[in-house]
Coordinates of C-alpha atoms and ligand atoms in Angstrom, one line a residue:
X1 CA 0.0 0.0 0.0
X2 CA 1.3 3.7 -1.2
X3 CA 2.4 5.3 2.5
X4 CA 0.3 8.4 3.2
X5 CA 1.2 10.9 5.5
X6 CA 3.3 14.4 6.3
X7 CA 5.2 15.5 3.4
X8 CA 6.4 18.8 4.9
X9 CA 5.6 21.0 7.7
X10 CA 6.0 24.9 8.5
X11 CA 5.1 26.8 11.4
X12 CA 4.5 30.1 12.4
X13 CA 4.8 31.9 15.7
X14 CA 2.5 34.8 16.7
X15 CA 5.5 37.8 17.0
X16 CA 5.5 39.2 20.6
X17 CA 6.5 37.2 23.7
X18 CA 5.6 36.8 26.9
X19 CA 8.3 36.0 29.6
X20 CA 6.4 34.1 32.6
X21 CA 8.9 34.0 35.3
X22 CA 10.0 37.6 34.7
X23 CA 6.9 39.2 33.6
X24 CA 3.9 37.6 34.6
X25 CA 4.7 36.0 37.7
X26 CA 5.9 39.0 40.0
X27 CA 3.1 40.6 38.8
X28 CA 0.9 37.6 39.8
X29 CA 2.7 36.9 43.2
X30 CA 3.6 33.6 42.1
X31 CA 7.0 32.0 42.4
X32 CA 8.5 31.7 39.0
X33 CA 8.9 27.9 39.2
X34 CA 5.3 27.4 39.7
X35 CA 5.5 28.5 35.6
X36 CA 9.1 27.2 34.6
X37 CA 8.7 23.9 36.3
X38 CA 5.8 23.6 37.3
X39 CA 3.6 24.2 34.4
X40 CA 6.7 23.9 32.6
X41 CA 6.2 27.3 29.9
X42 CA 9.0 30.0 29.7
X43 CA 7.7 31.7 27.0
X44 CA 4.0 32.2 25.9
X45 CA 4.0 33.2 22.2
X46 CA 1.2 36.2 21.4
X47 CA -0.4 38.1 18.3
X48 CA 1.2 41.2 17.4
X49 CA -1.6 43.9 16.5
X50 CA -1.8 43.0 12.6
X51 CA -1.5 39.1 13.4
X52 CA -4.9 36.7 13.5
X53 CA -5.4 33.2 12.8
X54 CA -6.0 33.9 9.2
X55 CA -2.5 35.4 8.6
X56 CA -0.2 33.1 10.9
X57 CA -1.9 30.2 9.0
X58 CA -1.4 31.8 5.8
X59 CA 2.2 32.5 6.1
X60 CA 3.0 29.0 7.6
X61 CA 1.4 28.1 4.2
X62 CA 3.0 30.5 2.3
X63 CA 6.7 29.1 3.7
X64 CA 5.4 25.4 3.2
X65 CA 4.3 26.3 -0.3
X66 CA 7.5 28.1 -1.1
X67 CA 10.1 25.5 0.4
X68 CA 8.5 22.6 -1.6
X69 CA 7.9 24.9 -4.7
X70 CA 4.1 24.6 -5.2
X71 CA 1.7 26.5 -6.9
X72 CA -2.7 26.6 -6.0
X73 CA -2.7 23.5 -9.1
X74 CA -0.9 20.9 -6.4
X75 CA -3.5 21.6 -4.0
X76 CA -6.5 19.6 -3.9
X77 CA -7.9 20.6 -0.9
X78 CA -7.4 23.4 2.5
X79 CA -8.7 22.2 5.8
X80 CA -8.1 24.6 8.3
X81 CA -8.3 23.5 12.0
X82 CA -9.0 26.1 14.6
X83 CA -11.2 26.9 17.5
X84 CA -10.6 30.6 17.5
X85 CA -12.8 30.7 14.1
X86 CA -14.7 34.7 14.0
X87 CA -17.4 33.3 12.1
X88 CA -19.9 31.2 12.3
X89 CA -20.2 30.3 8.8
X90 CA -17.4 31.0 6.3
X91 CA -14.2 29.4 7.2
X92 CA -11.0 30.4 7.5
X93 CA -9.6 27.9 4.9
X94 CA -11.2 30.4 2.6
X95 CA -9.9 33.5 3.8
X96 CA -5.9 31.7 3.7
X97 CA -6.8 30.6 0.2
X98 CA -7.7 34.5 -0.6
X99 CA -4.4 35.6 0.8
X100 CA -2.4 32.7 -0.8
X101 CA -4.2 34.0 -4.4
X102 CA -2.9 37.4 -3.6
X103 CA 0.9 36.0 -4.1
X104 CA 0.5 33.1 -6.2
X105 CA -0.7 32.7 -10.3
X106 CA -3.3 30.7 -10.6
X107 CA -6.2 30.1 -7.6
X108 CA -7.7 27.5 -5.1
X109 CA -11.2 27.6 -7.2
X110 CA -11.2 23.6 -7.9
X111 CA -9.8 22.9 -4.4
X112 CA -12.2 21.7 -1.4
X113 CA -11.5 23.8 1.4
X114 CA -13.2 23.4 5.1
X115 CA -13.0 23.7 8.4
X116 CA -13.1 21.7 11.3
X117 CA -14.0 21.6 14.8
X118 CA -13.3 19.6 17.9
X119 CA -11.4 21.8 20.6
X120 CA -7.5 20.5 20.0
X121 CA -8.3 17.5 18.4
X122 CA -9.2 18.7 14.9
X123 CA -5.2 19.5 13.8
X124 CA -5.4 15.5 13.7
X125 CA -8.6 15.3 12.5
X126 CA -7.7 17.3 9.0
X127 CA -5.0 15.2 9.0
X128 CA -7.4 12.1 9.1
X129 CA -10.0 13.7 6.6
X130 CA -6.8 14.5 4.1
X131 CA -5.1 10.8 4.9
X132 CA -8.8 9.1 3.9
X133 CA -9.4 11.3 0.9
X134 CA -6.0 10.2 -0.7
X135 CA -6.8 6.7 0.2
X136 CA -10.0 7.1 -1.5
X137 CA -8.6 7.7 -5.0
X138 CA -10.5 11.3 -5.1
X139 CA -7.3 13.4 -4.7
X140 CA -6.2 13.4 -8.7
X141 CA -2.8 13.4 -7.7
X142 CA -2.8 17.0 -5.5
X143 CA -1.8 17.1 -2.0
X144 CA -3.6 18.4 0.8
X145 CA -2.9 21.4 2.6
X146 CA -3.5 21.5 6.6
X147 CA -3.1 24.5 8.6
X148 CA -3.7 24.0 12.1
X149 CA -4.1 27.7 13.7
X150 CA -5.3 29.5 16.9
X151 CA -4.8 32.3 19.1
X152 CA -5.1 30.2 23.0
X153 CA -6.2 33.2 25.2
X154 CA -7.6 33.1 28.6
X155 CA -9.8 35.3 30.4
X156 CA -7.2 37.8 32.3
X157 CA -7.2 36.0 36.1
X158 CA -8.0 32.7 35.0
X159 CA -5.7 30.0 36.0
X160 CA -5.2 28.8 32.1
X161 CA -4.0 32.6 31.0
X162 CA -0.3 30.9 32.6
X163 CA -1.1 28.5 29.5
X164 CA -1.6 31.2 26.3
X165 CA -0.1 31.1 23.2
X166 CA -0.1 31.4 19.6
X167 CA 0.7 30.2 16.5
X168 CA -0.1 28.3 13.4
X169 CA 1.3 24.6 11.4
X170 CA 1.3 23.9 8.4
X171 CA 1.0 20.4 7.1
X172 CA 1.4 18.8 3.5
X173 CA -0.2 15.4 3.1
X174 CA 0.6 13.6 0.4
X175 CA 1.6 10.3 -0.8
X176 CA 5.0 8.6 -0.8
X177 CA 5.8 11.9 2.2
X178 CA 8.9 13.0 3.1
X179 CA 8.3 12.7 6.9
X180 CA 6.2 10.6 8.4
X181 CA 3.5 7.9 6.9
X182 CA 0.7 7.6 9.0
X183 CA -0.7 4.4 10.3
X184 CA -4.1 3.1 9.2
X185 CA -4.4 1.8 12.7
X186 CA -6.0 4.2 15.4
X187 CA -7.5 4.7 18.7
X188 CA -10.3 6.6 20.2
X189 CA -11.5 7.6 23.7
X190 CA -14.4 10.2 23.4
X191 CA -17.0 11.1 26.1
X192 CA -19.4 14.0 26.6
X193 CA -17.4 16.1 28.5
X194 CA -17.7 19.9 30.0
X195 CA -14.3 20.1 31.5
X196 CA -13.5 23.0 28.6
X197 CA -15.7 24.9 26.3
X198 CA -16.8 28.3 24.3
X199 CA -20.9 28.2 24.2
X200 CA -20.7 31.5 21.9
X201 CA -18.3 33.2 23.9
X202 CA -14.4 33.8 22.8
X203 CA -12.8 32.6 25.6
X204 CA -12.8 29.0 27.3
X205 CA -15.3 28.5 30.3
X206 CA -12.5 26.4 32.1
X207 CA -12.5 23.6 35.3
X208 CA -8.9 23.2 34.9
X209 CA -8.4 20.7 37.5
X210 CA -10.7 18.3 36.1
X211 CA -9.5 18.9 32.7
X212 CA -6.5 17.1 33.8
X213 CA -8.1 14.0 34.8
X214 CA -10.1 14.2 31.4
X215 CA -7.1 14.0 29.5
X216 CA -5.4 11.2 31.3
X217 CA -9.1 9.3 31.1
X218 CA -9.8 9.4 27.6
X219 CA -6.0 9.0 26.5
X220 CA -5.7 5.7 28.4
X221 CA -9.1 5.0 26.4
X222 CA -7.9 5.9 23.0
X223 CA -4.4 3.9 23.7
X224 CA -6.5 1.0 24.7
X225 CA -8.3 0.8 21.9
X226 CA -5.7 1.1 19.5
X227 CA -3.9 -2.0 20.9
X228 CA -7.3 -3.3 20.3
X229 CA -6.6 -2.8 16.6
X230 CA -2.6 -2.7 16.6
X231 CA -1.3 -5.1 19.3
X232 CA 0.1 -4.2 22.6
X233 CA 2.2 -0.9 22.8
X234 CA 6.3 -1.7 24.2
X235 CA 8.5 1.6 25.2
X236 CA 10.8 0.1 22.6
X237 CA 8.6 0.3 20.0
X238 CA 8.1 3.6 19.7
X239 CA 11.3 6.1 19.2
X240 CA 8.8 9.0 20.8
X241 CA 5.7 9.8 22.4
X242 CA 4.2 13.1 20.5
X243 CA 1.3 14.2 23.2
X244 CA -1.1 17.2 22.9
X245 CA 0.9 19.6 25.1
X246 CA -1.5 22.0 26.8
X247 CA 1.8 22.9 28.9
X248 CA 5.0 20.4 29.2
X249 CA 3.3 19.4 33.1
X250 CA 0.3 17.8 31.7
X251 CA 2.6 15.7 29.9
X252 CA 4.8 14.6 32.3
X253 CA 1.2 13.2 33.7
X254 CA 0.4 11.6 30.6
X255 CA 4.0 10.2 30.4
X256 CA 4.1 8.8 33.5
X257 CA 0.1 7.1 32.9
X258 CA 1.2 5.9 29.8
X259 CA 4.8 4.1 31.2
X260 CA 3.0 2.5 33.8
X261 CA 0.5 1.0 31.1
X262 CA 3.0 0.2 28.6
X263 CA 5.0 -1.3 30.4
X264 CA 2.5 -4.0 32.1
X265 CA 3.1 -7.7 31.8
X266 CA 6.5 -6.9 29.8
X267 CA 10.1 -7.6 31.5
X268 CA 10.6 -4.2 32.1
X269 CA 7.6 -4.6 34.7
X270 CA 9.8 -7.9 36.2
X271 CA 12.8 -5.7 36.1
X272 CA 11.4 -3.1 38.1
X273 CA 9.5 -5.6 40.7
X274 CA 12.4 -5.9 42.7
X275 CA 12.6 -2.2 43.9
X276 CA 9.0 -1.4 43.6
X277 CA 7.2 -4.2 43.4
X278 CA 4.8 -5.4 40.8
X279 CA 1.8 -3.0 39.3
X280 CA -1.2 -3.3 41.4
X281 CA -4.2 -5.4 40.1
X282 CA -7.6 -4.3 40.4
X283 CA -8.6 -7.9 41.5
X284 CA -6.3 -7.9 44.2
X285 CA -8.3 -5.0 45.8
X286 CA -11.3 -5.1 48.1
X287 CA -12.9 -1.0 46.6
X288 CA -12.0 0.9 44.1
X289 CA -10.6 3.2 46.5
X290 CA -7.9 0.7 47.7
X291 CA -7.2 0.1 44.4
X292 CA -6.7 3.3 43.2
X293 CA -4.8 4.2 46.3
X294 CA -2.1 1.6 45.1
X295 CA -2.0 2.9 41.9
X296 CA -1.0 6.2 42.8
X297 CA 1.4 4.6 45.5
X298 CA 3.3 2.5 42.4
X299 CA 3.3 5.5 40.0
X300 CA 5.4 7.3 43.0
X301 CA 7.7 5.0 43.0
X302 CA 7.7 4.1 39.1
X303 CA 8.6 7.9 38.7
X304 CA 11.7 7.9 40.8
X305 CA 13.5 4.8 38.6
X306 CA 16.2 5.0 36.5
X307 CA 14.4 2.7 34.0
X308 CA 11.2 5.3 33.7
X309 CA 13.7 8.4 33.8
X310 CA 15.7 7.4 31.2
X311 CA 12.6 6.9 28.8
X312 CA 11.3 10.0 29.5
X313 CA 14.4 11.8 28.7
X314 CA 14.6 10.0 25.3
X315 CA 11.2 9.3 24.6
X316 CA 9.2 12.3 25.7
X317 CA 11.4 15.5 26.7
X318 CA 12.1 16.1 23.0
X319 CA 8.4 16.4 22.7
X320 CA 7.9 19.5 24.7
X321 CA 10.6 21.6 24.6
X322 CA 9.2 23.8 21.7
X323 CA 5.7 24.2 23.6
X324 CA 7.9 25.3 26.7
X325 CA 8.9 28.1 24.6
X326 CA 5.6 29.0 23.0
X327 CA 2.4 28.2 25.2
X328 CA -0.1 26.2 24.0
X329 CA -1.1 26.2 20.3
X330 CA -4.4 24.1 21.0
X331 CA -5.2 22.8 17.6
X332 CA -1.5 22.6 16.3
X333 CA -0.1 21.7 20.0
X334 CA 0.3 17.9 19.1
X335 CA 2.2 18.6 15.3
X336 CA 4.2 21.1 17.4
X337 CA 5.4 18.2 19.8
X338 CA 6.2 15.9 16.7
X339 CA 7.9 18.7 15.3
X340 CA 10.1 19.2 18.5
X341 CA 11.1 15.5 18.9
X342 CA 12.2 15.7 15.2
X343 CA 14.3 18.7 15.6
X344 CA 16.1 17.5 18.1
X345 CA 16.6 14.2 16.6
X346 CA 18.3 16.2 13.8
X347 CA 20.5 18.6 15.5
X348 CA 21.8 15.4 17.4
X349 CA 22.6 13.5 14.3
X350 CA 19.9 10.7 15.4
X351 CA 19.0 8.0 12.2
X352 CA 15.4 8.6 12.5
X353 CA 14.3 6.9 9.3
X354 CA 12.0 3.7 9.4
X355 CA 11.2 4.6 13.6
X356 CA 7.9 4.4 14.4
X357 CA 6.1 7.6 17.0
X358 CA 2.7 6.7 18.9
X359 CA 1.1 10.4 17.9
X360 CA -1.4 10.9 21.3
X361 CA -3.9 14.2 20.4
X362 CA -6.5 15.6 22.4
X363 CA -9.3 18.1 22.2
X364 CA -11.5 18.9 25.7
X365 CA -14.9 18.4 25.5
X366 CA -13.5 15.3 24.8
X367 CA -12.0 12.9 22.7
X368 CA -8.4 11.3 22.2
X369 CA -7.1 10.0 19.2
X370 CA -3.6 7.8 19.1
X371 CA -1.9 6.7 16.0
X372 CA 1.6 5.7 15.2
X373 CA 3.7 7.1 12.5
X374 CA 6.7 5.8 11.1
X375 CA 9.5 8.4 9.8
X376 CA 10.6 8.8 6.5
X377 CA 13.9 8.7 4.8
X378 CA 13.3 12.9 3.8
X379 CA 12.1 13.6 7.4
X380 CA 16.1 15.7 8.1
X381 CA 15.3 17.7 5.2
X382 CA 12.2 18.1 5.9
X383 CA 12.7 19.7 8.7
X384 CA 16.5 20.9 9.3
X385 CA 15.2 24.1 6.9
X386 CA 13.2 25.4 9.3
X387 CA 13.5 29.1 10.4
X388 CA 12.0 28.0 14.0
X389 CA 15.2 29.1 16.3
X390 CA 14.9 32.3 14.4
X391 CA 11.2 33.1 14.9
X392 CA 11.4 32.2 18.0
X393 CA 14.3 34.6 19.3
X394 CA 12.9 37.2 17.0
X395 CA 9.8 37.4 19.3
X396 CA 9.0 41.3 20.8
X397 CA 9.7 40.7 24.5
X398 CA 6.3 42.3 26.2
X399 CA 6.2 44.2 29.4
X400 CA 2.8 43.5 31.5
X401 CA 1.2 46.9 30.5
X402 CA 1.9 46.0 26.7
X403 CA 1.1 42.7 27.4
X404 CA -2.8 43.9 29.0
X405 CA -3.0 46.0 26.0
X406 CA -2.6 43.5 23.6
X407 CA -4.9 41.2 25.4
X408 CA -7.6 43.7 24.9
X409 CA -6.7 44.4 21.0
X410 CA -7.5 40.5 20.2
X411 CA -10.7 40.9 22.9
X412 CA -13.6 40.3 20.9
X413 CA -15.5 42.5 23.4
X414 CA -13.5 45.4 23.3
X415 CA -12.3 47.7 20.7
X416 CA -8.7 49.4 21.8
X417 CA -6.4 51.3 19.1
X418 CA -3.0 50.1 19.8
X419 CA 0.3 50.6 17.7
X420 CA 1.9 47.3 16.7
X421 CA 5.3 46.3 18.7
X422 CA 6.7 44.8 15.3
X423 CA 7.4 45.8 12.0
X424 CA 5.6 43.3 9.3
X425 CA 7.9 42.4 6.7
X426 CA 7.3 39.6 4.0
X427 CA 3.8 38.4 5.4
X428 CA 0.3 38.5 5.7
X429 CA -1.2 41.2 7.6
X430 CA -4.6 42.0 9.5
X431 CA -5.7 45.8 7.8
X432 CA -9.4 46.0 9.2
X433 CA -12.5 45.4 8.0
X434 CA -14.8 45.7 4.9
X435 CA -18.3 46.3 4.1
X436 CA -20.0 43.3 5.5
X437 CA -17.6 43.1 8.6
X438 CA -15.2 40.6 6.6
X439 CA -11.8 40.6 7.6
X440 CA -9.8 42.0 5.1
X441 CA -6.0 41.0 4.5
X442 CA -2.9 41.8 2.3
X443 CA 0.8 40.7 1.8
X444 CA 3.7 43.0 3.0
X445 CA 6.5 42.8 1.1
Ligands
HMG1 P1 -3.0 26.3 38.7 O1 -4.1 25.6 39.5 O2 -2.9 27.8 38.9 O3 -1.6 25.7 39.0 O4 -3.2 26.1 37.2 P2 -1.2 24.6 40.1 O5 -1.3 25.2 41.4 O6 -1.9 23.3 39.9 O7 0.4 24.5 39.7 C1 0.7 23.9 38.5 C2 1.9 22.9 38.7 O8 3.0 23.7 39.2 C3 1.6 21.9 39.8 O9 2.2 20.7 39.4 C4 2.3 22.5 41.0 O10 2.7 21.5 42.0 C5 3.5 23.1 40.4 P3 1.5 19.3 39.6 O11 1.1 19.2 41.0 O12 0.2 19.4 38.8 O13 2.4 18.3 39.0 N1 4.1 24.2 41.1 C6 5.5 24.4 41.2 N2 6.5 23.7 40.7 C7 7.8 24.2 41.0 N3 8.0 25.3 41.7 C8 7.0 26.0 42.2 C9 5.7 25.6 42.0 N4 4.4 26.1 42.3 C10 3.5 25.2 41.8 N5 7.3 27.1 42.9 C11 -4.1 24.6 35.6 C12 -3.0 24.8 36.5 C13 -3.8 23.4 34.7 C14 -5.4 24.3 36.3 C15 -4.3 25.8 34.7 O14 -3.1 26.1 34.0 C16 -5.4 25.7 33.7 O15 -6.6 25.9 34.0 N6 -5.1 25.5 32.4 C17 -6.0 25.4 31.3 C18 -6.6 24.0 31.2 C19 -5.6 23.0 30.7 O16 -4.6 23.3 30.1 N7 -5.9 21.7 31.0 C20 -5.0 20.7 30.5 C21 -5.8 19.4 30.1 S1 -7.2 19.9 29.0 C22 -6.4 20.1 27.4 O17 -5.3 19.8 27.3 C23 -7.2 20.8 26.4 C24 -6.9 22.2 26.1 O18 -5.7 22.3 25.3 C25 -8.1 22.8 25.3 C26 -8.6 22.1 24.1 O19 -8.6 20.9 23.9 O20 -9.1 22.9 23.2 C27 -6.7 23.0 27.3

């Protein structure tokens, strides 16, 4: 079977900064760690005053197209994943397709473009959609484009604004890929959930502490049902473990979850029985409670080995470290964490072709998805260009006042005139709005 899958991948950083341990946490009272270690973000990444979802996903796209040397013609379709969307009925695939036709010959009028919803899930989902049109024969040879975009802001004072950022990916799915194929084999673990959500307002009506436990529930779900399809999951198997990153702490979590189930009924279990005994078993317990009491008593332990350290180092702290400089980019948090494992595969000469990743994404409300991927022999090139380190140190360092201010400028509610920190050059920009409150957009050279 023709592999399916990533065939290159751009991203795009919203162009100010915000420094948490410096900035926001003496203004917060907080001690730094709670941000650095804790939570685990340095930097959030925010909107200048001219930046929106529409242009950071259009210049992501505008790179991707550029690197690979495409034209509108190689496109067959533009799914655009956000849940920061400003309307309620014309997506935002068609607004990047306008601004792409502003710089390219030719136009996106035979391409299918859409938009999907499903909190940070749908990044993966247009990834799905895109992998089963191929497979279906309708894509007459053109690849897909799939931007993944959103500007993550809290309410000011809510415990998630520690967790903002901003930012767009940019996918190419295609056959024969240069990254990573994906496998046809996948997991799911969805419930009706209110742990996170937007009922017609712009920002998130949050219960942050149980959004945690939603996560870990519906990812051990989604990973038990794709063993169900794929086989049992080993540690070895898998070179790393891409997670939805909300912020690097939720991870660790997830990690930790996921080692303990992993590595049940293998020798590594055996290995470790010595110093910290077997897992518990459910029907060694009287209640639930003892049970789970265990549990947590084991994954104590389990956290403090040298076995479970050492995989977490390799397998999962390549994941996050972009995240920790950028917040969370909700519906492109999880191509983000593949993206950071595979840059730091390549800048420490690591032979990453033929590995396989377990991909785990995650959208509240809720629903998990895990898939594996295995890389491809372009995946270096594909992703050594990148100008990542660049965009990223580039970033307009914000104090708090500028930081309030520009908070209020991408407030749906309010309506602030504010100059812009940074000077546009070579992108897509926000200019205002036209006659039937469209947003209207145009290329800086
Ligand atoms: P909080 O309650 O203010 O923070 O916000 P905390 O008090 O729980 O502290 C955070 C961590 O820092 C804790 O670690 C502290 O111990 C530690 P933990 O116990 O959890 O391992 N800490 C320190 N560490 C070192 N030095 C210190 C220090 N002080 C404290 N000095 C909360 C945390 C997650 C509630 C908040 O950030 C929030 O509401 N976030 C938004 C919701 C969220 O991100 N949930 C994650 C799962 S849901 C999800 O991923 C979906 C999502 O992306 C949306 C979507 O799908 O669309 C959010």
């Amino acid at each position: 079977m023709t592999a399916v899958g990533i065939d290159a991948i751009e991203l795009w950083s919203g162009k100010l900064r915000l420094d948490l341990a410096e900035t926001f946490a003496p203004v917060k009272g907080e001690d730094p760690g709670k941000y650095t270690k804790g939570i685990g973000i340095e930097y959030s990444s925010l909107p200048d005053v001219y930046e929106d979802i529409v242009t950071m996903g259009a210049n992501a796209a505008k790179q991707l197209m550029d690197r690979k040397g495409l034209t509108p013609d190689d496109i067959g379709r533009i799914d655009v994943a956000t849940e920061s969307a400003f309307d309620n009925s014309k997506p935002v695939s068609t607004y990047i397709a306008g601004c792409l036709e502003q710089v390219y010959d030719g136009d996106f009028h035979h391409a299918n473009k859409g938009e999907r919803k499903f909190a940070c899930l749908s990044g993966t989902q247009c990834l799905d959609d895109a992998y089963n049109w191929i497979r279906a024969g309708r894509n007459r040879g053109r690849a897909a484009l799939v931007i993944a975009t959103d500007t993550a802001l809290y309410e000011r004072g809510d415990p998630g604004e520690a967790t903002q950022g901003a930012g767009a990916v940019a996918m190419l799915i295609d056959e024969e890929p240069d990254i990573v194929a994906l496998s046809t084999e996948q997991g799911y673990g969805s419930a009706d959930e209110t742990d996170f959500l937007k009922p017609n307002q712009q920002f998130p009506s949050v219960d942050g502490k149980r959004s945690i436990q939603v996560y870990l529930a519906r990812m051990r779900e989604a990973l038990e049902d794709y063993e169900s399809v794929a086989g049992d999951t080993h540690p070895e198997d898998f070179v790393y473990f891409p997670f939805h990153t909300p912020y690097p702490g939720m991870v660790r979590k997830a990690a930790l979850l996921g080692y303990r189930h992993i590595t049940r009924d293998t020798e590594i279990e055996d290995a470790l029985a010595d110093d910290i005994g077997m897992q518990p078993r459910e029907e060694n317990y009287e209640t639930r409670e003892d049970y789970e009491e265990a549990i947590r008593a084991y994954m104590d332990e389990l956290k403090g080995t040298r076995q479970y350290q050492e995989w977490y180092e390799q397998a999962i702290e390549p994941t996050i470290q972009v995240s920790g400089q950028v917040g969370n980019w909700y519906t492109a948090s999880v191509h983000l964490a593949r993206l950071s494992a595979l840059r730091a595969a390549a800048s420490e000469d690591v032979d990453l072709a033929g590995e396989k990743m377990l991909v785990g994404s995650y959208g509240s409300g809720a629903q998990a998805e895990i898939h594996a991927e295995t890389v491809r022999d372009g995946w270096r090139e594909g992703v050594e260009g990148l100008d990542v380190d660049a965009q990223l140190a580039d970033r307009y360092d914000l104090s708090f006042e500028e930081y309030e201010l520009v908070h209020d400028v991408h407030n749906h509610q309010k309506e602030v005139e504010v100059e812009e920190f940074t000077q546009p050059e070579g992108e897509f920009v926000f200019t205002g709005w036209g006659r039937m409150n469209e947003r209207r957009y145009e290329y800086v050279e």
